[in-house]
Short mmCIF file of C-alpha atoms and ligand atoms in Angstrom, two decimals:
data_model
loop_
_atom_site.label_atom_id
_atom_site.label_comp_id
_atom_site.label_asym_id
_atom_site.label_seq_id
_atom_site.Cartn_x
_atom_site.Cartn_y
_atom_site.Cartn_z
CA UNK S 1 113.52 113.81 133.60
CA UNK S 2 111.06 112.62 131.21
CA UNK S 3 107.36 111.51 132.81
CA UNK S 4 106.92 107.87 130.65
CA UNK S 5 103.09 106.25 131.39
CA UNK S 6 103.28 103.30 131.34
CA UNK S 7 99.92 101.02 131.07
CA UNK S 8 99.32 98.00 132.72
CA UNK S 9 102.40 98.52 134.87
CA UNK S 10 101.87 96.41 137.27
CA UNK S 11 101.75 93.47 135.16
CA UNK S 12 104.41 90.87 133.98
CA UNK S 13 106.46 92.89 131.39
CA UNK S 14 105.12 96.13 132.55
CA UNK S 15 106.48 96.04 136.04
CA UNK S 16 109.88 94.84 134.83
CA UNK S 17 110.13 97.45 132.14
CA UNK S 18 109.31 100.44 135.31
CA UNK S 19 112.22 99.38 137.20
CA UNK S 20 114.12 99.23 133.62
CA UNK S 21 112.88 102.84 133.03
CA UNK S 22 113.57 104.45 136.75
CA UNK S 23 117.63 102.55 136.09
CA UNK S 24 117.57 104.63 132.75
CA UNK S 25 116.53 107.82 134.61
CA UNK S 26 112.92 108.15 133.76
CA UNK S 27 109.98 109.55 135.90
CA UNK S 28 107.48 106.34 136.08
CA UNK S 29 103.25 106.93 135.81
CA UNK S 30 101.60 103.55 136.36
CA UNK S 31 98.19 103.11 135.29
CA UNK S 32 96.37 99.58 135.95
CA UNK S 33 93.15 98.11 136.41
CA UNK S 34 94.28 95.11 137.88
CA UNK S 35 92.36 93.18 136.07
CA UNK S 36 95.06 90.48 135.45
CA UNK S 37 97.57 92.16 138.44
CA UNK S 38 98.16 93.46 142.29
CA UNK S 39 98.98 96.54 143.54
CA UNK S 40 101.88 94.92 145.58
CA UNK S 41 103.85 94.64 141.99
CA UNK S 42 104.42 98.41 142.77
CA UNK S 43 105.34 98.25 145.97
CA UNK S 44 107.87 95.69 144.97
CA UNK S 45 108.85 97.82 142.04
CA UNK S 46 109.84 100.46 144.61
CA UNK S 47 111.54 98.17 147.00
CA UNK S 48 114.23 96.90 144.22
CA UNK S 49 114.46 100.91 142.88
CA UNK S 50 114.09 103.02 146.38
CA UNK S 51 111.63 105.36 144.03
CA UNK S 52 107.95 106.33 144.72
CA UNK S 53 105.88 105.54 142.13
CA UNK S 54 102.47 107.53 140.70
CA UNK S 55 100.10 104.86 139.96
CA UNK S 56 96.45 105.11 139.07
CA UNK S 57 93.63 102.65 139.60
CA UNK S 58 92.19 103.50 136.40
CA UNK S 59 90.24 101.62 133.21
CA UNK S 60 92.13 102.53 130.16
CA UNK S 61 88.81 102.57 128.59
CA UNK S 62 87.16 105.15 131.03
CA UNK S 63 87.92 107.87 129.13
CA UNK S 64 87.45 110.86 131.95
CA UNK S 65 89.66 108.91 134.34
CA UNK S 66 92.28 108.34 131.90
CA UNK S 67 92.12 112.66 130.51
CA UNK S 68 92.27 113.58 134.03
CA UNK S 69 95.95 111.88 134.47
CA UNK S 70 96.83 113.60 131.38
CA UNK S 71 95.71 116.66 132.90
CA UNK S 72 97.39 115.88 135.87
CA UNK S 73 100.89 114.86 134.72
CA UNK S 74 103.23 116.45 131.89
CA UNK S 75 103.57 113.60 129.82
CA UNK S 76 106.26 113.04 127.35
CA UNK S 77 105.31 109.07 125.85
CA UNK S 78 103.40 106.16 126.98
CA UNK S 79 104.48 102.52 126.62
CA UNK S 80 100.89 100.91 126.44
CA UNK S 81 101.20 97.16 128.16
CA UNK S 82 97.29 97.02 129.41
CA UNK S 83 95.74 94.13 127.26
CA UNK S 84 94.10 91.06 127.79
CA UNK S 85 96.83 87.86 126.86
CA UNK S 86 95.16 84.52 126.84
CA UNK S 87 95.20 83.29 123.67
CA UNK S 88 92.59 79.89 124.59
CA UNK S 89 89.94 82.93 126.74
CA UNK S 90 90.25 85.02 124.26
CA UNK S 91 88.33 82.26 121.45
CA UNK S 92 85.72 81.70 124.29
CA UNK S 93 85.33 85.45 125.37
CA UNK S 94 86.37 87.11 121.90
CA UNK S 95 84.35 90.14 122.42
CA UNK S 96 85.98 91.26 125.77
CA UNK S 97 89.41 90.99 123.91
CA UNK S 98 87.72 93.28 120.99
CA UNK S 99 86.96 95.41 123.66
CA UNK S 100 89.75 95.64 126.35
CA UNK S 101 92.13 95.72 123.74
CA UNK S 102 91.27 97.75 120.57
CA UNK S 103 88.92 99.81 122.09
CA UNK S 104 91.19 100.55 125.35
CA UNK S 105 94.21 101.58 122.56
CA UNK S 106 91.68 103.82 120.60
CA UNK S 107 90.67 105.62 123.59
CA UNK S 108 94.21 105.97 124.86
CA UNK S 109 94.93 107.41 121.74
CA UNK S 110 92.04 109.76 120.95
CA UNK S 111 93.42 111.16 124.48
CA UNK S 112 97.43 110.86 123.55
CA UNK S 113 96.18 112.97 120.55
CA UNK S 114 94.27 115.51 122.30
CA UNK S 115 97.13 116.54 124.56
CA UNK S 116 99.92 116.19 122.18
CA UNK S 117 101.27 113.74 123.47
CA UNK S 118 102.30 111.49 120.36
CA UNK S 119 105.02 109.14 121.30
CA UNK S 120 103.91 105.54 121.92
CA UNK S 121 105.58 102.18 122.37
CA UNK S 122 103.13 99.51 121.57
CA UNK S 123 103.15 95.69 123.09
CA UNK S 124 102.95 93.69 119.71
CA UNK S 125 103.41 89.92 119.43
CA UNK S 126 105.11 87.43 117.41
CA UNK S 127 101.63 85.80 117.33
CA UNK S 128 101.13 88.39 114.05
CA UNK S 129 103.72 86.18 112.32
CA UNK S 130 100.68 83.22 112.11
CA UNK S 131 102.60 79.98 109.47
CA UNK S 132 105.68 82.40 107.94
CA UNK S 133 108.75 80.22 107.45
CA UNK S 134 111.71 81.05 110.18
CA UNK S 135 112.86 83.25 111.32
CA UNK S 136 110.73 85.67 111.42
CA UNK S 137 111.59 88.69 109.75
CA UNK S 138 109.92 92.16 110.47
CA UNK S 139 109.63 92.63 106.62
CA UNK S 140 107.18 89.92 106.31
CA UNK S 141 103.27 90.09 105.78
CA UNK S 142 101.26 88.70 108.22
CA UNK S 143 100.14 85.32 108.39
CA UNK S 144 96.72 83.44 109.07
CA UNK S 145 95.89 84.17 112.80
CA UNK S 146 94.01 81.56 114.08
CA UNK S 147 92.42 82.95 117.64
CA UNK S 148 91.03 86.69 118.71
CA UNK S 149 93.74 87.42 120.59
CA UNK S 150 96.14 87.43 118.22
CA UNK S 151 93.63 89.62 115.57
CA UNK S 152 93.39 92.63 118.37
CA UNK S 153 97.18 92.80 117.98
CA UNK S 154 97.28 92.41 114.51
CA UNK S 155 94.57 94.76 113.97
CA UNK S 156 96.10 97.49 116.40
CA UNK S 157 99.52 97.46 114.51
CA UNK S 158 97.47 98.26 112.00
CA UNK S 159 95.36 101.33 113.50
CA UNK S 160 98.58 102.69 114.42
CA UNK S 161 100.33 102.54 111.38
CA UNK S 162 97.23 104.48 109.63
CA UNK S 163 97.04 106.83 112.64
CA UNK S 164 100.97 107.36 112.02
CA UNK S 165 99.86 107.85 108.39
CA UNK S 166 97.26 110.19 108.67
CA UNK S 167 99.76 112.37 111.26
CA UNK S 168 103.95 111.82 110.61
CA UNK S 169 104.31 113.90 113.97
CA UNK S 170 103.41 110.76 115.66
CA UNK S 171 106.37 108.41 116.81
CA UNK S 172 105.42 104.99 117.41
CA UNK S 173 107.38 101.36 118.35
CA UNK S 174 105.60 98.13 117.59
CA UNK S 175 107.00 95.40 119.28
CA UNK S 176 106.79 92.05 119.03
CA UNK S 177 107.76 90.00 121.94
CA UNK S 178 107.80 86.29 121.20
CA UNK S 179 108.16 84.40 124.93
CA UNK S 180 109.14 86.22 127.35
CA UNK S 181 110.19 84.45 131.20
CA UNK S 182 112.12 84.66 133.64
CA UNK S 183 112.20 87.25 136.55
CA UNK S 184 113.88 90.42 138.27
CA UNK S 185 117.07 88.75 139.87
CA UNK S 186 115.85 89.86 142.73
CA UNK S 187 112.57 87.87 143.18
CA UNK S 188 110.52 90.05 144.03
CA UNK S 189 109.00 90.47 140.88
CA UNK S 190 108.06 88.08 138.05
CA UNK S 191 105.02 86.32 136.29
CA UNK S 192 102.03 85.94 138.69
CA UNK S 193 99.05 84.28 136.69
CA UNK S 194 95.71 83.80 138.54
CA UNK S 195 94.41 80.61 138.51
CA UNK S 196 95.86 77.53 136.64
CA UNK S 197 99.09 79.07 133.96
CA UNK S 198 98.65 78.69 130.28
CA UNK S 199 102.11 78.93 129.47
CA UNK S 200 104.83 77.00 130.05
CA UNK S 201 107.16 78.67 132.18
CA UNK S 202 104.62 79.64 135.11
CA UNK S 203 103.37 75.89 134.37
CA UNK S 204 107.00 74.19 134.90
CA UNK S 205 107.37 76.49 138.39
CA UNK S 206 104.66 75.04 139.86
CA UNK S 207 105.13 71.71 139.30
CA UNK S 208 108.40 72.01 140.80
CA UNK S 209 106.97 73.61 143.68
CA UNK S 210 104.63 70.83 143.81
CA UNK S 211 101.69 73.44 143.80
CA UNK S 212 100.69 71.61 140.32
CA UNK S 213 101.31 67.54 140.21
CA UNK S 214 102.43 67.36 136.48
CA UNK S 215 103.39 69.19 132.90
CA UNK S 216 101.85 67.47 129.70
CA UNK S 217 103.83 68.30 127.27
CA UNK S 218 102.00 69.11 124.38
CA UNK S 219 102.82 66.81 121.58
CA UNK S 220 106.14 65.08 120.60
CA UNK S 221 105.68 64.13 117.09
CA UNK S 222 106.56 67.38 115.50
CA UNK S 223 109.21 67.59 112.63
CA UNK S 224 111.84 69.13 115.13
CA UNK S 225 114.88 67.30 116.51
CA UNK S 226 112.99 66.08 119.48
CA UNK S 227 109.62 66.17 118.51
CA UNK S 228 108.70 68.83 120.63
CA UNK S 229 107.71 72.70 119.72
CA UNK S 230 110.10 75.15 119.69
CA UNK S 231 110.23 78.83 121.03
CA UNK S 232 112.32 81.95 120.85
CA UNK S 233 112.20 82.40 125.00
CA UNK S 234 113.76 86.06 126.26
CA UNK S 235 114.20 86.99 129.31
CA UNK S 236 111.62 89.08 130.66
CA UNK S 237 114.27 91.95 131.77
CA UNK S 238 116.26 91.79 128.68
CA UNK S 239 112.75 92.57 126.96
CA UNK S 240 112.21 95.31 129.26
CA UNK S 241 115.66 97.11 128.39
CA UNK S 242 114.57 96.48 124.61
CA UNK S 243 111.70 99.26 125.61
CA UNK S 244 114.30 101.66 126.81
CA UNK S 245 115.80 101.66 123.59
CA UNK S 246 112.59 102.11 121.70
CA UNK S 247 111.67 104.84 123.48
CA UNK S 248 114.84 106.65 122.56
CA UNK S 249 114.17 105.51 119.59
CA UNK S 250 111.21 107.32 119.07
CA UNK S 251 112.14 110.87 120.96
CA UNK S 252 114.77 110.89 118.84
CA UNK S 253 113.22 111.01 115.00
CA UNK S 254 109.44 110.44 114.78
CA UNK S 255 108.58 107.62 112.21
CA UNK S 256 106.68 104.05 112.75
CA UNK S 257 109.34 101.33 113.26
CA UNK S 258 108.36 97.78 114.01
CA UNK S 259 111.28 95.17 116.03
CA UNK S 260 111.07 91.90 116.51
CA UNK S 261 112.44 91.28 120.63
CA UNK S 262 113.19 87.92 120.75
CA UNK S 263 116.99 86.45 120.59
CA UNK S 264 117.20 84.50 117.97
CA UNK S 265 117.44 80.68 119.38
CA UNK S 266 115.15 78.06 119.60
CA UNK S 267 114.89 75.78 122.27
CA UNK S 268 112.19 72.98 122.56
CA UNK S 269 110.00 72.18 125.22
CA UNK S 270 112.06 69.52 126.38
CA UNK S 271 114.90 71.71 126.61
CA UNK S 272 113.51 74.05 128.50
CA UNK S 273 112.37 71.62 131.07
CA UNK S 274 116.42 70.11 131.00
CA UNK S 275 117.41 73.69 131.98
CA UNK S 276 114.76 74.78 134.68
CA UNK S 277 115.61 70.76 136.26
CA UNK S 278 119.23 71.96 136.58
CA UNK S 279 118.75 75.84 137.44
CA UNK S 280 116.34 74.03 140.37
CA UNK S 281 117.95 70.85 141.30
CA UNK S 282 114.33 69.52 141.25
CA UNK S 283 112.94 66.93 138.44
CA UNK S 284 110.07 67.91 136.77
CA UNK S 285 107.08 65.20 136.52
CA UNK S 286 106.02 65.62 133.09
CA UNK S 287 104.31 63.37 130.46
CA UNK S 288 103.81 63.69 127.19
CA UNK S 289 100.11 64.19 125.79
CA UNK S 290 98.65 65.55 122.27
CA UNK S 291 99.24 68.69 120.48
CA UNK S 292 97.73 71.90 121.56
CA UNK S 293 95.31 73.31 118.77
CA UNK S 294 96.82 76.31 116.89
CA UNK S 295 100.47 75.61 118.10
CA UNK S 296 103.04 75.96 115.63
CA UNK S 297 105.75 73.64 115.60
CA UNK S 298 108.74 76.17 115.55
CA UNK S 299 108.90 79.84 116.17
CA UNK S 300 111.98 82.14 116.71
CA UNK S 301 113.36 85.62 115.53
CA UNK S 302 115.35 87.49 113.76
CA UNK S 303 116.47 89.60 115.83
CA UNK S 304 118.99 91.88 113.95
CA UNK S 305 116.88 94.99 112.99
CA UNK S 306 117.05 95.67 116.58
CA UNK S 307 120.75 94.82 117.18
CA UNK S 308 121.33 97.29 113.91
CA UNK S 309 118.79 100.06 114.29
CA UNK S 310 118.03 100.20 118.82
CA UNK S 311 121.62 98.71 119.45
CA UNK S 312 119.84 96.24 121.68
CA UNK S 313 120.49 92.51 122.30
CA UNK S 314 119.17 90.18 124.08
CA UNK S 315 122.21 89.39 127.08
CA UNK S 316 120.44 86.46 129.04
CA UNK S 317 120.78 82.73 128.14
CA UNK S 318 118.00 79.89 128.99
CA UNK S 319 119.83 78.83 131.85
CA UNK S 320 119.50 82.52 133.81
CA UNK S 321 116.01 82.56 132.47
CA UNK S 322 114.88 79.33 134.43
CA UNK S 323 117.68 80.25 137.39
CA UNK S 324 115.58 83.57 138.03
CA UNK S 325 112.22 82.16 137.41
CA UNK S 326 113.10 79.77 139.79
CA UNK S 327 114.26 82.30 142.46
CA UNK S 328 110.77 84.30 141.84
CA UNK S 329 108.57 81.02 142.68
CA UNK S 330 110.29 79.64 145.63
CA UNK S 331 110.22 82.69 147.40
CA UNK S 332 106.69 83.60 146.08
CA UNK S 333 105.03 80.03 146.11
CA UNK S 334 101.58 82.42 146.25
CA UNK S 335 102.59 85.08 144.03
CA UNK S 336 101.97 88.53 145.28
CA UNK S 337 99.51 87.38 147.86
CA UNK S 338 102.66 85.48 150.04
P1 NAD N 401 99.86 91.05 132.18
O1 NAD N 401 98.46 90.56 132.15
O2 NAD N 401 100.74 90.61 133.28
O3 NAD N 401 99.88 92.66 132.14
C1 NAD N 401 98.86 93.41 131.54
C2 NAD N 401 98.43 94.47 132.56
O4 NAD N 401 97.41 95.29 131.99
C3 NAD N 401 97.84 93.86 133.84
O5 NAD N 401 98.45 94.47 134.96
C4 NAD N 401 96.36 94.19 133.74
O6 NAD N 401 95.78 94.32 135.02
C5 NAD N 401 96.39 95.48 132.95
N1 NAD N 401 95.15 95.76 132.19
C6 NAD N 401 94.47 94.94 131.36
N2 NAD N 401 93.43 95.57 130.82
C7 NAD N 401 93.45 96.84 131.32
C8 NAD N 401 92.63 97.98 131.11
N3 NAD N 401 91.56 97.96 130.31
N4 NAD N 401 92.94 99.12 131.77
C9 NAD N 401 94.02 99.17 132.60
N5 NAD N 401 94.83 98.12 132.81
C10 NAD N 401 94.55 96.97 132.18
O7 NAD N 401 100.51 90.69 130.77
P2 NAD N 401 102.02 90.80 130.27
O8 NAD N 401 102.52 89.43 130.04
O9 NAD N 401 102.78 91.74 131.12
O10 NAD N 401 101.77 91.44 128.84
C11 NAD N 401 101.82 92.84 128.63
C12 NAD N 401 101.47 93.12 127.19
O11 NAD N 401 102.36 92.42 126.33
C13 NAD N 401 100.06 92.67 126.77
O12 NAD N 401 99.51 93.63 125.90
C14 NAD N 401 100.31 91.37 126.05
O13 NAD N 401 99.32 91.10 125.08
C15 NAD N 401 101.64 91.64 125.39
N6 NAD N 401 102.41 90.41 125.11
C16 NAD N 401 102.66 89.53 126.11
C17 NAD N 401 103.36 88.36 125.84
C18 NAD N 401 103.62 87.34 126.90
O14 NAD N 401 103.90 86.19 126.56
N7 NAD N 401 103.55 87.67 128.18
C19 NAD N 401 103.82 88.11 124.53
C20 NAD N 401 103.55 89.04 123.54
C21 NAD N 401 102.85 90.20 123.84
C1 WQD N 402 105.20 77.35 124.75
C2 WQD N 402 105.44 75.91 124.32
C3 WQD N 402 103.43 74.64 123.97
C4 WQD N 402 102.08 74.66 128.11
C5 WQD N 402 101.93 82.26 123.78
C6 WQD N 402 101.02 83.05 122.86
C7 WQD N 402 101.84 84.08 122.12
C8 WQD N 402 102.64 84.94 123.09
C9 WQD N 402 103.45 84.11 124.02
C10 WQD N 402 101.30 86.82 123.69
C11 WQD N 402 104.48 75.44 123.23
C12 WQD N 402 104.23 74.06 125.12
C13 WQD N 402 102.80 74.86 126.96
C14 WQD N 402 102.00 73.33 128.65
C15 WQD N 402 103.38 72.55 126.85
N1 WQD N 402 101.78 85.70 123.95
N2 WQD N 402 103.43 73.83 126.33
N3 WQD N 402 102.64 72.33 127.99
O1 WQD N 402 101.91 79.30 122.83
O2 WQD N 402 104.36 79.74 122.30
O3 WQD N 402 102.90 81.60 122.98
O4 WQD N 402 102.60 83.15 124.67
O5 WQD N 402 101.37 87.46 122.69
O6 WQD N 402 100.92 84.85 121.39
O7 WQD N 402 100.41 82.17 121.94
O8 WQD N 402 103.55 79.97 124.66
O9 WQD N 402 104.09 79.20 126.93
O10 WQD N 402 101.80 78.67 125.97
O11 WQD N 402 103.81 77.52 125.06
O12 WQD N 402 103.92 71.60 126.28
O13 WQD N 402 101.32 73.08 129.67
O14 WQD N 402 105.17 75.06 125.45
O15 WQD N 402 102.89 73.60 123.20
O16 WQD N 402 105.21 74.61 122.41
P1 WQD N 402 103.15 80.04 123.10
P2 WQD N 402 103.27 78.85 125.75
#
């Protein structure tokens, strides 16, 4: 039974992908801050799997902490989720994002390296995409990034692909989600953002909960059929499955291999609120106000290097996306805190 560390664990995608890991027979090591997350994720990550879970209150950054758990645990790869994700923060606060989330990697690396430990599986984003035409492919160069954010992930792809260059006994997964939601069908775990959401999903949840009073949908005068943006949404456990596969992936041939996780589709934002009104029965109050800076009109994958080279698809339509979202809010209206 292989140990897999997984960082930032407790978070959204991480906690998801744990449970994912513990089904496919691996030994889970959380490590999280909790910066952006609870400690209850894990309890609830042991509830749904009946497994105890080694978890460390730890700043990936603090390098002593983060040696000793190398010390302390036989290690085999580490799927690195910690990061800081809000795209609008990150312009306002660009030098925490520098800092959390290149200098956090480096140090987890510098460590990974020091014990030998050279298998990684890397949280990428479709954000390094920037104006390409769709769909995106994995072959294609980066385009103009317009916020911090999406630079540290950018950048990092590209630390790792020299640090994979400099050392071909290192075996490392890039992958870029584009937007994940949805929940565990349980509910008892799913997206828990502090404070007011900056993405949709959480956004829609609330107003149907009436925790929020109204969506503004931002802009409807796009060149798409109904004006409004559209997104390659995946549901969050289908994402975590596509980690599974990369990490067999790389224990099975070291290389550097970057995947686009997405499934392929569009939907628009209008859409999207159709489907969560009739996975909830309840009618969203939404209006429609102006564009968001830096939001491009249409973004979606192509997904088929993964389907060819992991085997992996995404399984789950839009409507079990909202369906399970929906499940996770009502019986959470406060998150982890209810
Ligand atoms: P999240 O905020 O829920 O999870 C990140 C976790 O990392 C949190 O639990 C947080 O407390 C922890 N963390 C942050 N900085 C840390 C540090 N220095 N040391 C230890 N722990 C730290 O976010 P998520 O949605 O689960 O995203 C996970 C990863 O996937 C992030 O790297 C994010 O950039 C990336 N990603 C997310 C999305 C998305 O839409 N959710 C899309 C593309 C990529
Ligand atoms: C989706 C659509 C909005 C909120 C972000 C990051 C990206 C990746 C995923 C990390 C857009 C519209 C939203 C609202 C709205 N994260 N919208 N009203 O911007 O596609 O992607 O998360 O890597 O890097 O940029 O996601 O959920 O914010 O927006 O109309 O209140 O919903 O305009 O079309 P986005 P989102």
């Amino acid at each position: 039974m292989h140990n897999i560390l997984v960082t930032g664990g407790a978070g959204y995608i991480g906690s998801h992908t744990c449970v994912e890991l513990i089904n496919a027979g691996y030994n889970v090591i959380i490590v999280d801050n909790y910066i952006n997350s609870q400690p209850e994720a894990i309890k609830r990550i042991e509830k749904i799997t009946g497994k105890a879970i080694k978890s460390y209150n730890c700043d990936i950054r603090d390098y002593n902490a983060l040696k000793n758990i190398f010390k302390e645990n036989d290690i085999k790869a580490v799927i690195h989720f910690a990061g800081l994700k809000a795209v609008g923060e990150s312009c306002k606060k660009p030098l925490d994002y520098y800092d959390n989330n290149i200098y956090g990697t480096i140090v987890l690396c510098n460590i990974m390296n020091e014990f030998g430990v050279k298998n990684l599986v890397f949280s990428s984003s479709a954000t390094v995409y920037g104006e390409n035409p769709v769909p995106y492919k994995e072959s294609m160069k980066a385009g103009t990034i317009t916020n911090p954010y999406g630079h540290t992930k950018h950048m990092i792809e590209q630390i790792l692909r020299d640090l994979y260059n400099s050392d071909n006994s290192w075996s490392i997964a890039l992958l870029r989600y584009f937007n994940p939601i949805g929940a565990h069908e349980s509910g008892l775990i799913g997206e828990n953002p502090i404070g007011i959401p900056n993405n949709i999903m959480p956004y829609i949840s609330q107003v149907a909960l009436g925790k929020l009073p109204k969506l503004t949908v931002f802009g409807d005068d796009y060149n798409t059929p109904d004006g409004t943006c559209i997104r390659d949404y995946i549901h969050v456990v289908d994402l975590a499955i596509g980690h599974i596969k990369a990490i067999e992936k790389i224990l099975l041939n070291s290389g550097i291999y970057t995947y686009n996780l997405g499934t392929g589709n569009g939907y628009s934002v209008l859409e999207l609120i159709k489907a969560f009104e009739k996975a909830s029965n309840v009618k969203i109050n939404y209006s429609i106000g102006p564009r968001r800076n830096g939001d491009l009109p249409i973004c979606y994958a192509d997904a088929t290097k993964a389907k060819n080279e992991l085997n992996w698809v995404a399984k789950y339509g839009i409507d079990k996306m909202c369906e399970d979202t929906w499940r996770w809010q009502k019986n959470n209206p406060n998150g982890y805190k209810s």
